[in-house]
Structures are given as structure tokens and as C-alpha cells.
Coordinates of C-alpha atoms in Angstrom, one line a residue:
X1 CA 11.5 -8.0 -15.9
X2 CA 9.5 -5.6 -13.7
X3 CA 10.1 -6.8 -10.2
X4 CA 7.6 -6.5 -7.4
X5 CA 8.7 -7.4 -3.8
X6 CA 5.7 -7.8 -1.5
X7 CA 5.7 -7.8 2.3
X8 CA 2.9 -9.1 4.4
X9 CA 2.6 -9.0 8.2
X10 CA 2.1 -12.0 10.4
X11 CA -1.7 -11.4 10.6
X12 CA -2.2 -11.4 6.8
X13 CA -5.1 -13.7 5.6
X14 CA -2.6 -15.0 3.0
X15 CA -0.7 -16.9 5.8
X16 CA -2.3 -20.1 7.2
X17 CA -1.6 -21.2 10.7
X18 CA -2.2 -24.5 12.5
X19 CA -1.5 -24.5 16.3
X20 CA -0.3 -20.8 16.4
X21 CA -1.8 -17.9 18.3
X22 CA -1.4 -14.1 18.2
X23 CA 1.1 -12.3 20.4
X24 CA 1.6 -8.6 21.3
X25 CA 2.3 -6.0 23.9
X26 CA -0.4 -7.2 26.4
X27 CA 1.6 -10.4 27.2
X28 CA 5.2 -9.8 25.9
X29 CA 7.3 -6.8 26.9
X30 CA 9.5 -7.3 23.8
X31 CA 6.6 -6.9 21.4
X32 CA 7.7 -3.4 20.3
X33 CA 10.8 -5.0 18.7
X34 CA 8.6 -6.8 16.2
X35 CA 7.3 -5.2 13.0
X36 CA 4.0 -3.4 13.9
X37 CA 4.5 -4.7 17.4
X38 CA 2.7 -8.0 16.6
X39 CA 3.8 -11.6 16.0
X40 CA 2.2 -15.0 15.6
X41 CA 3.7 -17.8 17.8
X42 CA 3.5 -21.3 19.0
X43 CA 5.1 -23.6 21.6
X44 CA 3.4 -26.7 20.2
X45 CA 5.5 -29.4 18.5
X46 CA 4.7 -29.7 14.8
X47 CA 2.5 -26.6 14.8
X48 CA 2.8 -25.1 11.3
X49 CA 2.6 -22.0 9.2
X50 CA 2.0 -22.4 5.5
X51 CA 2.1 -19.9 2.6
X52 CA 1.2 -20.6 -1.1
X53 CA 2.3 -17.9 -3.5
X54 CA 3.1 -17.2 -7.2
X55 CA 6.5 -15.7 -7.6
X56 CA 10.2 -16.5 -7.2
X57 CA 12.1 -16.3 -3.9
X58 CA 10.5 -16.0 -0.4
X59 CA 11.9 -14.9 3.0
X60 CA 10.4 -15.5 6.5
X61 CA 11.2 -13.2 9.4
X62 CA 10.8 -13.8 13.1
X63 CA 12.6 -13.7 16.4
X64 CA 15.5 -15.7 17.8
X65 CA 15.2 -15.7 21.6
X66 CA 16.4 -17.6 24.7
X67 CA 13.2 -19.6 24.9
X68 CA 13.1 -20.5 21.2
X69 CA 14.2 -23.9 19.9
X70 CA 14.6 -25.7 16.6
X71 CA 12.3 -25.2 13.6
X72 CA 12.2 -26.7 10.1
X73 CA 11.2 -25.4 6.6
X74 CA 9.8 -27.2 3.7
X75 CA 9.8 -25.6 0.2
X76 CA 7.7 -27.2 -2.6
X77 CA 7.7 -30.5 -0.7
X78 CA 11.4 -30.6 0.0
X79 CA 12.2 -30.8 3.7
X80 CA 15.2 -28.8 4.7
X81 CA 17.6 -29.4 7.6
X82 CA 16.3 -28.1 11.0
X83 CA 17.5 -24.7 12.1
X84 CA 18.1 -23.3 15.6
X85 CA 16.0 -20.3 16.7
X86 CA 17.7 -19.9 20.1
X87 CA 19.7 -16.7 21.0
X88 CA 21.0 -15.4 24.3
X89 CA 20.4 -12.1 26.0
X90 CA 17.4 -10.0 24.8
X91 CA 17.5 -12.0 21.5
X92 CA 17.4 -11.0 17.8
X93 CA 14.3 -9.5 16.2
X94 CA 13.2 -9.1 12.6
X95 CA 15.7 -11.9 12.0
X96 CA 15.6 -13.9 8.8
X97 CA 14.5 -17.5 9.7
X98 CA 14.6 -18.7 6.1
X99 CA 15.5 -17.3 2.6
X100 CA 15.0 -19.3 -0.6
X101 CA 17.4 -19.0 -3.5
X102 CA 17.1 -19.5 -7.3
X103 CA 13.4 -20.3 -7.4
X104 CA 11.9 -19.8 -10.8
X105 CA 8.8 -17.6 -11.3
X106 CA 5.8 -19.9 -10.6
X107 CA 3.6 -21.4 -7.9
X108 CA 5.4 -22.4 -4.7
X109 CA 4.5 -23.5 -1.2
X110 CA 6.4 -22.9 2.0
X111 CA 5.8 -24.4 5.4
X112 CA 7.5 -23.5 8.7
X113 CA 7.2 -26.0 11.6
X114 CA 8.1 -26.0 15.3
X115 CA 10.4 -28.9 16.3
X116 CA 11.0 -28.6 20.0
X117 CA 8.4 -29.3 22.7
X118 CA 7.8 -26.4 25.1
X119 CA 10.0 -24.2 22.9
X120 CA 8.7 -21.2 21.0
X121 CA 8.6 -20.3 17.3
X122 CA 7.2 -17.1 16.0
X123 CA 6.5 -15.3 12.6
X124 CA 6.9 -11.6 12.2
X125 CA 6.5 -10.9 8.5
X126 CA 7.0 -12.5 5.1
X127 CA 8.3 -11.1 1.8
X128 CA 8.3 -12.6 -1.7
X129 CA 9.3 -11.4 -5.2
X130 CA 7.3 -11.4 -8.4
X131 CA 8.7 -10.9 -11.9
X132 CA 6.7 -10.4 -15.2
X133 CA 6.9 -8.6 -18.5
X134 CA 10.0 -7.1 -20.2
X135 CA 13.1 -7.0 -18.0
X136 CA 14.0 -3.5 -19.3
X137 CA 10.7 -1.9 -18.5
X138 CA 9.5 0.0 -15.4
X139 CA 6.5 -1.1 -13.4
X140 CA 3.4 1.1 -13.4
X141 CA 0.8 1.0 -10.6
X142 CA -2.8 2.2 -11.0
X143 CA -4.6 2.6 -7.7
X144 CA -8.4 2.2 -7.7
X145 CA -10.2 3.4 -4.6
X146 CA -13.3 1.6 -3.3
X147 CA -15.5 4.7 -4.4
X148 CA -14.5 4.3 -8.0
X149 CA -17.4 3.5 -10.4
X150 CA -15.2 0.6 -11.6
X151 CA -16.3 -1.2 -8.4
X152 CA -19.7 -2.9 -8.5
X153 CA -21.3 -3.8 -5.2
X154 CA -24.3 -6.2 -4.9
X155 CA -27.6 -4.6 -4.2
X156 CA -27.8 -2.6 -0.9
X157 CA -25.5 -5.1 0.8
X158 CA -22.6 -2.7 1.4
X159 CA -22.2 0.4 3.5
X160 CA -19.8 3.2 2.3
X161 CA -19.4 4.3 6.0
X162 CA -17.3 1.6 7.7
X163 CA -16.3 2.1 11.4
X164 CA -12.9 3.9 11.7
X165 CA -13.1 5.1 8.1
X166 CA -10.2 7.5 8.8
X167 CA -7.9 4.5 9.0
X168 CA -8.7 3.5 5.4
X169 CA -6.9 4.8 2.4
X170 CA -8.3 8.2 1.4
X171 CA -10.7 7.9 4.4
X172 CA -13.2 5.7 2.5
X173 CA -14.1 2.1 2.6
X174 CA -17.0 -0.3 2.0
X175 CA -18.1 -2.9 4.6
X176 CA -20.8 -5.6 4.9
X177 CA -22.3 -8.0 7.3
X178 CA -24.4 -9.7 4.6
X179 CA -23.9 -13.3 3.6
X180 CA -22.9 -13.7 0.0
X181 CA -22.5 -10.0 -0.6
X182 CA -20.2 -9.4 -3.6
X183 CA -18.0 -6.7 -4.9
X184 CA -16.5 -7.0 -8.4
X185 CA -14.0 -5.1 -10.5
X186 CA -13.0 -5.5 -14.2
X187 CA -9.5 -4.3 -15.0
X188 CA -6.7 -4.6 -17.5
X189 CA -3.4 -5.5 -15.9
X190 CA -0.7 -8.1 -15.4
X191 CA -1.0 -8.2 -11.6
X192 CA -3.5 -7.1 -8.9
X193 CA -3.5 -6.6 -5.1
X194 CA -6.7 -6.1 -3.1
X195 CA -6.5 -4.3 0.3
X196 CA -9.0 -4.1 3.2
X197 CA -9.5 -4.5 6.9
X198 CA -8.8 -7.5 9.1
X199 CA -10.2 -7.8 12.6
X200 CA -11.0 -10.4 15.3
X201 CA -14.6 -10.4 14.0
X202 CA -13.5 -10.5 10.4
X203 CA -15.4 -13.0 8.1
X204 CA -14.4 -15.7 5.8
X205 CA -14.3 -14.6 2.1
X206 CA -13.6 -16.0 -1.3
X207 CA -11.9 -14.5 -4.3
X208 CA -12.7 -15.6 -7.8
X209 CA -10.5 -14.3 -10.7
X210 CA -11.9 -14.7 -14.2
X211 CA -13.3 -18.2 -14.5
X212 CA -10.9 -19.9 -12.0
X213 CA -12.2 -21.7 -9.0
X214 CA -12.7 -19.5 -5.9
X215 CA -10.0 -19.3 -3.3
X216 CA -10.8 -19.3 0.4
X217 CA -9.5 -16.8 3.0
X218 CA -10.4 -15.5 6.4
X219 CA -10.2 -11.9 7.7
X220 CA -10.4 -13.0 11.4
X221 CA -7.0 -11.6 12.5
X222 CA -5.5 -9.1 14.9
X223 CA -7.0 -5.8 13.7
X224 CA -5.2 -4.0 10.9
X225 CA -6.2 -1.6 8.1
X226 CA -5.0 -1.4 4.5
X227 CA -4.1 -5.1 4.8
X228 CA -3.3 -7.2 1.7
X229 CA -6.3 -9.5 1.3
X230 CA -5.4 -11.0 -2.1
X231 CA -2.7 -10.9 -4.8
X232 CA -2.4 -12.4 -8.2
X233 CA 0.2 -11.9 -11.0
X234 CA 1.3 -12.9 -14.5
X235 CA -2.3 -12.7 -15.6
X236 CA -1.6 -12.0 -19.3
X237 CA -3.3 -9.5 -21.6
X238 CA -6.9 -8.5 -21.9
X239 CA -9.7 -7.8 -19.4
X240 CA -9.8 -9.6 -16.1
X241 CA -12.6 -9.7 -13.5
X242 CA -12.1 -10.1 -9.8
X243 CA -15.0 -11.0 -7.6
X244 CA -14.9 -10.8 -3.8
X245 CA -17.6 -12.7 -1.9
X246 CA -18.2 -12.2 1.9
X247 CA -19.5 -15.3 3.9
X248 CA -20.0 -14.1 7.4
X249 CA -21.8 -15.6 10.3
X250 CA -23.4 -13.7 13.2
X251 CA -21.7 -10.3 13.6
X252 CA -18.7 -11.0 11.3
X253 CA -17.9 -8.5 8.7
X254 CA -15.9 -7.8 5.5
X255 CA -14.4 -4.4 4.7
X256 CA -12.7 -3.4 1.4
X257 CA -10.4 -0.4 0.8
X258 CA -8.7 -0.2 -2.6
X259 CA -6.9 -2.1 -5.4
X260 CA -3.5 -1.7 -7.0
X261 CA -3.3 -2.9 -10.6
X262 CA 0.2 -3.4 -12.0
X263 CA 1.4 -3.2 -15.6
X264 CA 4.7 -3.0 -17.5
X265 CA 5.3 0.5 -18.9
X266 CA 4.7 -0.7 -22.5
X267 CA 1.3 -2.1 -21.7
X268 CA -1.3 0.3 -23.2
X269 CA -3.4 0.0 -20.0
X270 CA -0.5 1.6 -18.1
X271 CA -0.8 4.8 -20.3
X272 CA -4.5 5.3 -19.9
X273 CA -5.7 4.6 -16.4
X274 CA -9.4 3.8 -16.0
X275 CA -11.9 6.3 -14.6
X276 CA -11.5 6.5 -10.8
X277 CA -7.9 5.4 -10.8
X278 CA -4.6 7.2 -10.5
X279 CA -1.5 6.1 -12.3
X280 CA 1.9 6.4 -10.8
X281 CA 5.2 5.8 -12.5
X282 CA 8.8 5.8 -11.3
X283 CA 9.7 9.4 -12.1
X284 CA 12.8 10.4 -10.2
X285 CA 12.9 13.4 -7.9
X286 CA 15.2 15.1 -10.3
X287 CA 12.7 14.7 -13.1
X288 CA 9.9 16.1 -11.1
X289 CA 12.0 19.1 -9.9
X290 CA 13.2 19.8 -13.5
X291 CA 9.6 19.7 -14.8
X292 CA 8.4 22.1 -12.1
X293 CA 11.3 24.6 -12.6
X294 CA 10.8 24.5 -16.3
X295 CA 7.1 25.3 -15.9
X296 CA 7.9 28.3 -13.6
X297 CA 10.4 29.6 -16.1
X298 CA 7.9 29.5 -18.9
X299 CA 5.3 31.2 -16.8
X300 CA 7.7 34.1 -15.9
X301 CA 8.7 34.5 -19.5
X302 CA 5.0 34.7 -20.7
X303 CA 4.2 37.4 -18.0
X304 CA 7.2 39.5 -19.0
X305 CA 6.2 39.4 -22.6
X306 CA 2.6 40.4 -21.8
X307 CA 3.8 43.3 -19.7
X308 CA 6.2 44.5 -22.4
X309 CA 3.3 44.4 -25.0
X310 CA 1.1 46.5 -22.7
X311 CA 4.0 48.9 -22.1
X312 CA 4.5 49.4 -25.9
X313 CA 0.8 50.0 -26.5
X314 CA 0.7 52.7 -23.9
X315 CA 3.6 54.5 -25.5
X316 CA 6.3 53.3 -23.1
X317 CA 4.6 53.7 -19.8
X318 CA 2.6 50.9 -18.2
X319 CA -0.1 52.9 -16.4
X320 CA -0.5 56.1 -18.5
X321 CA 1.7 59.0 -19.4
X322 CA 0.4 62.0 -17.4
X323 CA 0.5 60.9 -13.8
X324 CA 3.3 61.9 -11.5
X325 CA 4.7 59.1 -9.3
X326 CA 3.3 59.1 -5.8
X327 CA 4.2 55.6 -4.6
X328 CA 5.6 52.4 -6.1
X329 CA 4.4 48.9 -5.8
X330 CA 7.0 46.3 -6.6
X331 CA 5.6 43.3 -8.4
X332 CA 7.1 39.9 -8.6
X333 CA 7.2 40.4 -12.3
X334 CA 8.6 43.1 -14.5
X335 CA 9.5 46.7 -13.5
X336 CA 8.0 48.6 -10.5
X337 CA 4.4 49.6 -10.9
X338 CA 4.2 53.4 -10.4
X339 CA 0.8 55.0 -9.5
X340 CA -0.8 58.1 -8.1
X341 CA -4.0 58.0 -5.9
X342 CA -5.8 60.2 -8.4
X343 CA -4.9 58.0 -11.3
X344 CA -6.4 55.0 -9.5
X345 CA -9.7 56.6 -8.8
X346 CA -10.3 58.6 -12.0
X347 CA -8.7 56.7 -14.8
X348 CA -10.0 53.2 -15.4
X349 CA -7.2 52.6 -17.8
X350 CA -4.8 53.1 -14.9
X351 CA -6.2 50.6 -12.4
X352 CA -3.7 48.3 -10.9
X353 CA -3.9 44.9 -12.5
X354 CA -4.7 41.8 -10.3
X355 CA -1.6 40.4 -8.7
X356 CA 0.1 37.8 -10.8
X357 CA 0.9 34.3 -9.4
X358 CA 3.4 31.8 -10.4
X359 CA 4.8 28.5 -9.5
X360 CA 4.3 24.8 -9.9
X361 CA 3.3 22.1 -7.5
X362 CA 4.5 18.6 -7.1
X363 CA 1.9 16.2 -5.7
X364 CA 3.4 13.3 -3.7
X365 CA 1.6 10.0 -3.9
X366 CA 0.2 8.3 -0.7
X367 CA 2.0 5.1 0.1
X368 CA 0.7 1.9 1.8
X369 CA 2.8 0.3 4.5
X370 CA 2.5 -3.1 2.7
X371 CA 4.0 -1.6 -0.4
X372 CA 6.4 0.7 1.4
X373 CA 8.7 -2.2 1.2
X374 CA 7.7 -2.8 -2.5
X375 CA 10.4 -2.6 -5.1
X376 CA 9.3 -1.0 -8.4
X377 CA 5.9 -0.2 -7.1
X378 CA 4.3 2.8 -5.4
X379 CA 1.4 2.7 -3.3
X380 CA -0.2 4.3 -0.2
X381 CA 1.1 4.0 3.6
X382 CA -0.4 1.3 5.7
X383 CA -0.6 2.0 9.5
X384 CA -2.3 -0.9 11.1
X385 CA -3.8 -0.7 14.6
X386 CA -3.4 -3.9 16.5
X387 CA -5.9 -5.3 19.0
X388 CA -5.1 -8.2 21.2
X389 CA -8.7 -9.6 21.4
X390 CA -8.8 -13.3 21.2
X391 CA -5.3 -14.0 22.7
X392 CA -5.5 -17.4 24.5
X393 CA -4.8 -17.6 28.2
X394 CA -2.5 -20.5 27.4
X395 CA 0.0 -18.0 26.1
X396 CA 0.0 -15.4 28.8
X397 CA 2.8 -17.1 30.7
X398 CA 5.4 -16.6 28.0
X399 CA 8.7 -15.4 29.2
X400 CA 11.1 -13.0 27.7

């Protein structure tokens, strides 16, 4: 089956925390050793991180440090043996705290709990795997930017000029401060990922897919751009409609960026991307180079044939029979072009033809950081910019 491995950072709205707080370089000199230099942490006994997802196996990453203690994982209600997160020296970073095995595709719930009082536990990032469709087929990704006519925004609720728009994919985004502002998208696909901004003044929002009950999320996180706000998979055939609803209070905001729609290669939707979208498949570098070189070779052959035909029509000389050579201009194509100054000014048939051009170009897609670690999918770079607003004073005394 097409396999999609998704990675989300610790500040993703898809992760729910109880008793945790954000950490970063302002209060921890080891922050640079974490992914994106951010982490979410706790020293409270029984504080918990939970993650509900649709897929197969899941893996949680964090740090093992001298001031860390025991933690415990529960997967689908089964409580596993406690694990030790303690490590000497500078510690271990981006370490696997838990990795599931042999989970079937479907709905799962993972919880991670702190066990030791006054000992730390932190989360760096989480990955999980999704499978769908035919096992022999490639995965095709259609990227739909927020400016596509496929997006429908409610009334005048949304601004197409969000703050820091340069940090959004393709430099465009839509933002709103309006309660109950909606954005909807109808698509054909087997899976979908929605990306946008999270920030300390991010608003709660809901996602409704088709006629299913809405799911609640919150974009109030350490600031990041091109962040995964929602994902759903194994949707089945036909049209689907995703509706995003912003529910801010005060100065809270929602900001949307783009959508990735995933299909198996045999799905007709993967062969005819909708208006405003760009389709990307898994062509190898060798395939791309071969196509480009083949195009160049054909172009050169056509130019040579054209020049030969002109040469024959003019009786064996390309620029007229009666002019003595005065200088030669060597073209990239065919024989040297021989001319005299008089021929150029007085004989229109002897004018030098426009320079020929040749070549092919290979356009590289833009990738998102969240999908940089995605197997079987392509998508744009994500470069979040962290802000440490809202870090509680209770955590400023953390040691290294």
C-alpha cells in the first residue's frame, strides 16, 4: 500500500497536553539539541500527553537527561511497563521514548505520562505511519494553495494579507479574527493534510469532514508556520468536503496556508489535478534528467534540419551566393554563419537570423518541513520560527 509517514513537532495542535509547558532557548541552554530548538515538558507527576490518530505504528521522541525520571506509555488502553528517561552527562536528544510494533491500520490512542515527582519528562516530536490503497502503487500528492479558487472563504471574514506572509508557503496565507469564520474545500482524495500557523494568540478551531461531527483543536502554541493543523486518511472514493471554523475570543486569530491531498497513482483524481493545484509524483532524478536530455536532443535535431532546408533553398549557401566572407559568427547550431557588412545592410535576404536557444529546465518542487520526513510524499519545506511567549516562571529554574 502507499505508505505515508507523518512527523509533527511538539507544538502541533494534534497533540494534547495536561500539566505540560513549552520549553526553549530562553530557559534551557540545551534547547538547540532538540528538533526546531523547542520541546514541551513537565515535572508534575501524572502530567500527560495524549495523541489520537488514524494509522499504524507511532513513535515518540524526546530527551534523556540527568534530571529526567521514569515515564509510562499507554497504547489503546493497554498500560505498558515504566521506562527510565535518565541519562548521564549532557544527555541524549531526539531519542526514541516509545515505538509501537505491529499495530493494524485504524484508530489508535497513545498517552505518555510522567511518573517521578520533581523529575522531568519532555516531548520533542512524534511520527506515525499511514497505509492505504494498492501496495504496489506510488503515492501522488496534490498541493492546493490558499489562493486557489477551490477554497471558499465566508463573506469578508478573511484577510489574504496575514502578518509575516513571507513565512507561509508561496508567500500567501489567509487569516481571520472573526468568530465562526469558515473556510471550506471540496476535493477528491484518499487522505488530506491542512497546514497553517500556530502562535501564542492562536484561536480554537474545529474541523468538519463530510457529515462527521466536528473535531476540536487549538492553535495557541509556540509560534510556527506551515504547521500541520489537521490530517485524515482512508477516506474512500468520491468527493469530500473539509470545513474549517475559527472560534477566537479577543485578539485570537486563525491562519491557513495550504492543503495536501493524497491519492494512489491509479486514482483518476491523481492524474487530473484540480484547478489551483499542482500534482507531484515520485519521478526519480534519473527519469527527470533523461527527459530533459531527450528534449534537448530533439530540439537540436530540428534546428539542424531547418538550417539544412534553408541551405538547400539558397543553392548551397545559407546567406546568399555573391558575398565574400568578411567575418564569421559561430552559432551554437550548424555551420559557421559567414557574412559581409554590405550584405547585412543591403540585402534583406541576408540578414542574420535571431539567435537560437535550446535546453530544458527541471522545476524542483518546494517541500514542507513537516513532510520532509514523509515517506512516499512530497511537499513544501516548513521552517518554523519559535517564540517563547507564555513560558511559565515555574519552569525557569530547570537545570541542564
